[in-house]
Structure formats: structure tokens, C-alpha cells
Amino acid sequence: MVVGVSVGLALARPRRLAAVRSTVLTLAVIGLAVLVAWPGSTPPVLGADGQPASGSIAELTKAEFSGQEQGVLIRAADPDNPVLLYLSDGPGQSDLAFARALLEPLTEDFVVVSWDQRGTGTSYGALDPEKDRTLDQAVADTIQLTNYLRDRFGEEKIYLLDESWGSTRLPSRRVPCGS
């Protein structure tokens, strides 16, 4: 709305003022484009002293499941702790920021993993075919992510915390993660 008002005022004023406003508007749009293109990150896991915890993990990364890169947030004070995978709302809604804030206390005892599943947030592909967004595909992606985490952290078991859409993938489908 502010941009629209600025453009309208620039057009209504003398040309010299319009040129200045157009320049300012152009610089603002360029600045916004840079911010949008800036890669995402996550702040470090802090210790009791408020400094980054030694040996901690704080990364926003991509992992490929069934041919699509998907965003994964991993945070832990100690990477040797058990892995907790948070299966959140969705599809269509990213909970990475919410999960980071809500689950931060658990980073002392777990490697906390949040995931933007297929079609959500950092895993959204504008050209993804709709046929890939099925419950069976969500289950397959969850199994692949679980196996990725088991391999990466050398864990036999992954603890799951789920809610809403995240819980639809579990009760009726007990599939061994090693298969």
C-alpha cells in the first residue's frame, strides 16, 4: 500500500520530484529483492552463558527425497543426543520458525529436527505436480527422512513428535524404517 501511495504521489508532483521518488522506489525494490534472495539460516544453539554451545549443530539444510529437495532444520547442543523428528502441520504451511522457538528447550536433550515437507515452505516447488502430494508420498518422504537421520547421526531409533497433518502419517501405517 505504501508503494502504491508513493507512486501515486510521484506521478502527481512535478517531474523532478517524481524522478527522485522513482529512484528511491527502485532502490527499495532492489533491496527487497536482495532480502528475498538471501539464503535462510538459523541462529546458533546457545549455552547457559549465552554463547554458542561448543560442538552444537544449528543448520538449515536441504535433503533430497523421492527426487525433490526438501528443507530440514537441525538444532542440537550435542549431536550425540537422540534424534527427535517433529512432524508438523501442513501441507502448505511452514512451521520451521514456530518449531525452532517452541522446541528450543529440547535441544539440550535431543537433536531436534523440523522439516518442511513436500509442497511446504522451503520445500515448495512452484512447478511440483499435484499428483506427488499424496498421503502415500508423505509417508514415503517421512521414511526417507527418518533413514537419512538414522544414517547421519548413527541412531537406530528416531523419536517422533507429531501434530495435526503430521499425525496422519503414523497411526495406520506402521512401516519399519529400515525397509
PDB file of C-alpha atoms in Angstrom, residues 76-140:
ATOM      1  CA  ALA A  76      21.199 -29.589  18.966  1.00  0.00           C
ATOM      2  CA  ALA A  77      23.510 -28.659  21.818  1.00  0.00           C
ATOM      3  CA  ASP A  78      25.129 -32.098  21.427  1.00  0.00           C
ATOM      4  CA  PRO A  79      24.938 -34.057  18.136  1.00  0.00           C
ATOM      5  CA  ASP A  80      25.351 -37.317  20.077  1.00  0.00           C
ATOM      6  CA  ASN A  81      21.921 -36.922  21.710  1.00  0.00           C
ATOM      7  CA  PRO A  82      18.928 -38.952  20.453  1.00  0.00           C
ATOM      8  CA  VAL A  83      17.123 -37.565  17.404  1.00  0.00           C
ATOM      9  CA  LEU A  84      13.618 -36.082  17.710  1.00  0.00           C
ATOM     10  CA  LEU A  85      11.774 -35.519  14.425  1.00  0.00           C
ATOM     11  CA  TYR A  86       8.924 -33.013  14.589  1.00  0.00           C
ATOM     12  CA  LEU A  87       6.171 -33.726  12.034  1.00  0.00           C
ATOM     13  CA  SER A  88       4.115 -30.570  11.840  1.00  0.00           C
ATOM     14  CA  ASP A  89       1.073 -29.025  10.248  1.00  0.00           C
ATOM     15  CA  GLY A  90       0.690 -28.899   6.539  1.00  0.00           C
ATOM     16  CA  PRO A  91       0.717 -29.325   3.748  1.00  0.00           C
ATOM     17  CA  GLY A  92       1.093 -25.718   2.718  1.00  0.00           C
ATOM     18  CA  GLN A  93       2.284 -24.248   6.000  1.00  0.00           C
ATOM     19  CA  SER A  94       5.893 -23.988   7.137  1.00  0.00           C
ATOM     20  CA  ASP A  95       6.430 -24.442  10.866  1.00  0.00           C
ATOM     21  CA  LEU A  96      10.222 -24.094  10.920  1.00  0.00           C
ATOM     22  CA  ALA A  97      10.267 -20.781  12.795  1.00  0.00           C
ATOM     23  CA  PHE A  98       7.493 -21.876  15.159  1.00  0.00           C
ATOM     24  CA  ALA A  99       9.191 -25.216  15.854  1.00  0.00           C
ATOM     25  CA  ARG A 100      12.547 -23.552  16.440  1.00  0.00           C
ATOM     26  CA  ALA A 101      11.083 -21.259  19.088  1.00  0.00           C
ATOM     27  CA  LEU A 102       8.777 -23.845  20.674  1.00  0.00           C
ATOM     28  CA  LEU A 103      11.203 -26.778  20.715  1.00  0.00           C
ATOM     29  CA  GLU A 104      14.375 -24.828  21.593  1.00  0.00           C
ATOM     30  CA  PRO A 105      14.469 -26.142  25.199  1.00  0.00           C
ATOM     31  CA  LEU A 106      14.598 -29.705  23.814  1.00  0.00           C
ATOM     32  CA  THR A 107      17.904 -29.003  22.024  1.00  0.00           C
ATOM     33  CA  GLU A 108      19.655 -29.710  25.340  1.00  0.00           C
ATOM     34  CA  ASP A 109      18.476 -33.337  25.325  1.00  0.00           C
ATOM     35  CA  PHE A 110      17.788 -34.102  21.641  1.00  0.00           C
ATOM     36  CA  VAL A 111      18.905 -33.421  18.125  1.00  0.00           C
ATOM     37  CA  VAL A 112      15.707 -31.579  17.176  1.00  0.00           C
ATOM     38  CA  VAL A 113      14.750 -31.886  13.513  1.00  0.00           C
ATOM     39  CA  SER A 114      11.967 -29.868  11.897  1.00  0.00           C
ATOM     40  CA  TRP A 115      11.061 -30.420   8.279  1.00  0.00           C
ATOM     41  CA  ASP A 116       9.275 -28.500   5.564  1.00  0.00           C
ATOM     42  CA  GLN A 117       7.592 -31.428   3.871  1.00  0.00           C
ATOM     43  CA  ARG A 118       6.914 -31.563   0.131  1.00  0.00           C
ATOM     44  CA  GLY A 119       4.952 -28.526  -1.063  1.00  0.00           C
ATOM     45  CA  THR A 120       5.592 -26.503   2.111  1.00  0.00           C
ATOM     46  CA  GLY A 121       7.830 -23.511   2.905  1.00  0.00           C
ATOM     47  CA  THR A 122      11.451 -24.147   1.891  1.00  0.00           C
ATOM     48  CA  SER A 123      10.352 -27.381   0.186  1.00  0.00           C
ATOM     49  CA  TYR A 124       7.811 -25.650  -2.031  1.00  0.00           C
ATOM     50  CA  GLY A 125       8.451 -26.113  -5.721  1.00  0.00           C
ATOM     51  CA  ALA A 126       6.301 -23.876  -7.873  1.00  0.00           C
ATOM     52  CA  LEU A 127       6.307 -26.469 -10.653  1.00  0.00           C
ATOM     53  CA  ASP A 128       5.630 -29.531  -8.480  1.00  0.00           C
ATOM     54  CA  PRO A 129       2.912 -31.680  -9.933  1.00  0.00           C
ATOM     55  CA  GLU A 130      -0.085 -32.084  -7.642  1.00  0.00           C
ATOM     56  CA  LYS A 131      -0.035 -35.862  -8.096  1.00  0.00           C
ATOM     57  CA  ASP A 132       3.109 -36.003  -5.902  1.00  0.00           C
ATOM     58  CA  ARG A 133       1.282 -34.508  -2.930  1.00  0.00           C
ATOM     59  CA  THR A 134      -0.431 -37.623  -1.670  1.00  0.00           C
ATOM     60  CA  LEU A 135      -0.568 -39.318   1.704  1.00  0.00           C
ATOM     61  CA  ASP A 136       1.470 -42.227   0.310  1.00  0.00           C
ATOM     62  CA  GLN A 137       4.162 -39.790  -0.892  1.00  0.00           C
ATOM     63  CA  ALA A 138       4.156 -38.032   2.503  1.00  0.00           C
ATOM     64  CA  VAL A 139       4.682 -41.399   4.218  1.00  0.00           C
ATOM     65  CA  ALA A 140       7.476 -42.307   1.777  1.00  0.00           C
TER      66      ALA A 140
END
